[in-house]
């Protein structure tokens, strides 16, 4: 309908399942798996599935999850009962131990299925990259970057990104992980702290004690113990409220471009948390859909195989806009799709404004004051360049 055809010379795969979207964290919890339905509805209304290989995701197996997560934690996650079920009175401390059952990481019906589907979608994407059957693999159901080996954290229970990168490392010598979620990608950073085969780069709001998770300062570049090959391989770009598209793109292209030249990754894992968009319920930045998408376009331009993950994103209509637009960038249709949301889009009324690219004023009543000075951005860039001098070509 919009002349969307398969891209010439490369393959894009889309990994999803409607089963994942049926889960609920609770009535007013900010994480709404339903945003994946809204994304898929927009992707489909624009005719994008014609241009991709579409795969129905399976659940990851216990053994697959066990490649990163401890058996203790997984065993508890499998049996963990939702709030309205009787508790495991034998083990009252376990929930505390694993950070489960609080308001951030509630125990809800079907939790283990939800987690294994999210991981399954990212693992399938990684396998398609490893076998060269896809050049860009899209896993919007993944991107849960806070989960630790033995602990849930910040709405994340299973770290599908770590699992997918471990898969990529079977065939790729060096993987570059990039995280544009408004929160610090602490779980992925920590998992690869002691290897030089993964470089992690997170852009995030940084205000310890005020904004979750509080880690990811400019000077935090991986443990600098004497024989740690992972030292200098964690890059953090701490930002303040109100950063604009122009500033973000300047930082992103400078930093990622320099890292690409210096580190020479053979594959990219890009976490596209949409909570960095203007008007996000939890986010603080002033990014528009175009500015967020420019990161995906730039990574694609590097010509490396890439997995694109979801992540945060708490204003579902904007999450769907960004991820649909980024899907169009992946297939090279971003210049062909009309800006007006198609008439026949299911749940079209949820978008409020009928454009794919709302203005800042349409996204929020009052744009946030920009607290990022040009001087600070230059200092960040110069610190990152300094770190990269320690990284062997
Ligand atoms: O800031 C925190 C931790 C607290 C304790 C728990 N209370 C609810 C909030 C403060 C210190 N957690 C963050 C976690 C953010 C996770 C982001 C995940 C991602 O986007 O990076 C990747 C998927 C936080 N910020 C806001 C909330 N929690 C929050 C949680 C709720 C809520 C409102 C806000 C949980 C339940 C309900 N409302 C009903
Ligand atoms: Ca981030
Ligand atoms: Zn986030």
mmCIF file with all atom_site columns, N, CA and C and ligand atoms in Angstrom, residues 145 179-185 201-205 248 271, ligand 2:
data_model
loop_
_atom_site.group_PDB
_atom_site.id
_atom_site.type_symbol
_atom_site.label_atom_id
_atom_site.label_alt_id
_atom_site.label_comp_id
_atom_site.label_asym_id
_atom_site.label_entity_id
_atom_site.label_seq_id
_atom_site.pdbx_PDB_ins_code
_atom_site.Cartn_x
_atom_site.Cartn_y
_atom_site.Cartn_z
_atom_site.occupancy
_atom_site.B_iso_or_equiv
_atom_site.pdbx_formal_charge
_atom_site.auth_seq_id
_atom_site.auth_comp_id
_atom_site.auth_asym_id
_atom_site.auth_atom_id
_atom_site.pdbx_PDB_model_num
ATOM   1  N  N   . UNK A 1 145 ? 17.481 -4.556 30.662 1.00 0.00 ? 145 UNK A N   1
ATOM   2  C  CA  . UNK A 1 145 ? 18.905 -4.379 30.974 1.00 0.00 ? 145 UNK A CA  1
ATOM   3  C  C   . UNK A 1 145 ? 19.310 -4.325 32.443 1.00 0.00 ? 145 UNK A C   1
ATOM   4  N  N   . UNK A 1 179 ? 23.135 1.541  24.599 1.00 0.00 ? 179 UNK A N   1
ATOM   5  C  CA  . UNK A 1 179 ? 21.904 1.586  25.393 1.00 0.00 ? 179 UNK A CA  1
ATOM   6  C  C   . UNK A 1 179 ? 21.377 3.017  25.441 1.00 0.00 ? 179 UNK A C   1
ATOM   7  N  N   . UNK A 1 180 ? 20.258 3.275  24.746 1.00 0.00 ? 180 UNK A N   1
ATOM   8  C  CA  . UNK A 1 180 ? 19.707 4.642  24.720 1.00 0.00 ? 180 UNK A CA  1
ATOM   9  C  C   . UNK A 1 180 ? 18.452 4.790  25.587 1.00 0.00 ? 180 UNK A C   1
ATOM   10 N  N   . UNK A 1 181 ? 18.182 3.787  26.413 1.00 0.00 ? 181 UNK A N   1
ATOM   11 C  CA  . UNK A 1 181 ? 17.142 3.895  27.446 1.00 0.00 ? 181 UNK A CA  1
ATOM   12 C  C   . UNK A 1 181 ? 17.541 5.054  28.383 1.00 0.00 ? 181 UNK A C   1
ATOM   13 N  N   . UNK A 1 182 ? 16.573 5.749  28.963 1.00 0.00 ? 182 UNK A N   1
ATOM   14 C  CA  . UNK A 1 182 ? 16.907 6.884  29.855 1.00 0.00 ? 182 UNK A CA  1
ATOM   15 C  C   . UNK A 1 182 ? 17.606 6.421  31.144 1.00 0.00 ? 182 UNK A C   1
ATOM   16 N  N   . UNK A 1 183 ? 17.504 5.109  31.439 1.00 0.00 ? 183 UNK A N   1
ATOM   17 C  CA  . UNK A 1 183 ? 18.162 4.561  32.634 1.00 0.00 ? 183 UNK A CA  1
ATOM   18 C  C   . UNK A 1 183 ? 19.520 3.929  32.275 1.00 0.00 ? 183 UNK A C   1
ATOM   19 N  N   . UNK A 1 184 ? 20.397 3.866  33.257 1.00 0.00 ? 184 UNK A N   1
ATOM   20 C  CA  . UNK A 1 184 ? 21.717 3.255  33.050 1.00 0.00 ? 184 UNK A CA  1
ATOM   21 C  C   . UNK A 1 184 ? 21.582 1.744  32.828 1.00 0.00 ? 184 UNK A C   1
ATOM   22 N  N   . UNK A 1 185 ? 22.278 1.213  31.826 1.00 0.00 ? 185 UNK A N   1
ATOM   23 C  CA  . UNK A 1 185 ? 22.229 -0.229 31.538 1.00 0.00 ? 185 UNK A CA  1
ATOM   24 C  C   . UNK A 1 185 ? 23.153 -1.011 32.453 1.00 0.00 ? 185 UNK A C   1
ATOM   25 N  N   . UNK A 1 201 ? 28.141 0.753  26.210 1.00 0.00 ? 201 UNK A N   1
ATOM   26 C  CA  . UNK A 1 201 ? 27.998 2.215  26.198 1.00 0.00 ? 201 UNK A CA  1
ATOM   27 C  C   . UNK A 1 201 ? 26.559 2.544  26.564 1.00 0.00 ? 201 UNK A C   1
ATOM   28 N  N   . UNK A 1 202 ? 26.360 3.259  27.669 1.00 0.00 ? 202 UNK A N   1
ATOM   29 C  CA  . UNK A 1 202 ? 25.004 3.668  28.040 1.00 0.00 ? 202 UNK A CA  1
ATOM   30 C  C   . UNK A 1 202 ? 24.901 5.185  28.095 1.00 0.00 ? 202 UNK A C   1
ATOM   31 N  N   . UNK A 1 203 ? 23.861 5.712  27.478 1.00 0.00 ? 203 UNK A N   1
ATOM   32 C  CA  . UNK A 1 203 ? 23.477 7.119  27.587 1.00 0.00 ? 203 UNK A CA  1
ATOM   33 C  C   . UNK A 1 203 ? 22.307 7.133  28.566 1.00 0.00 ? 203 UNK A C   1
ATOM   34 N  N   . UNK A 1 204 ? 22.331 7.971  29.581 1.00 0.00 ? 204 UNK A N   1
ATOM   35 C  CA  . UNK A 1 204 ? 21.246 7.952  30.575 1.00 0.00 ? 204 UNK A CA  1
ATOM   36 C  C   . UNK A 1 204 ? 21.200 9.222  31.407 1.00 0.00 ? 204 UNK A C   1
ATOM   37 N  N   . UNK A 1 205 ? 20.071 9.400  32.042 1.00 0.00 ? 205 UNK A N   1
ATOM   38 C  CA  . UNK A 1 205 ? 19.984 10.455 33.055 1.00 0.00 ? 205 UNK A CA  1
ATOM   39 C  C   . UNK A 1 205 ? 20.753 9.977  34.276 1.00 0.00 ? 205 UNK A C   1
ATOM   40 N  N   . UNK A 1 248 ? 21.832 15.298 21.550 1.00 0.00 ? 248 UNK A N   1
ATOM   41 C  CA  . UNK A 1 248 ? 21.946 13.843 21.712 1.00 0.00 ? 248 UNK A CA  1
ATOM   42 C  C   . UNK A 1 248 ? 22.618 13.236 20.480 1.00 0.00 ? 248 UNK A C   1
ATOM   43 N  N   . UNK A 1 271 ? 20.085 -1.330 22.493 1.00 0.00 ? 271 UNK A N   1
ATOM   44 C  CA  . UNK A 1 271 ? 18.887 -1.284 23.330 1.00 0.00 ? 271 UNK A CA  1
ATOM   45 C  C   . UNK A 1 271 ? 18.235 0.070  23.098 1.00 0.00 ? 271 UNK A C   1
HETATM 46 CA CA1 . LIG B 2 .   ? 20.809 3.989  28.882 1.00 0.00 ? 2   LIG B CA1 1
#
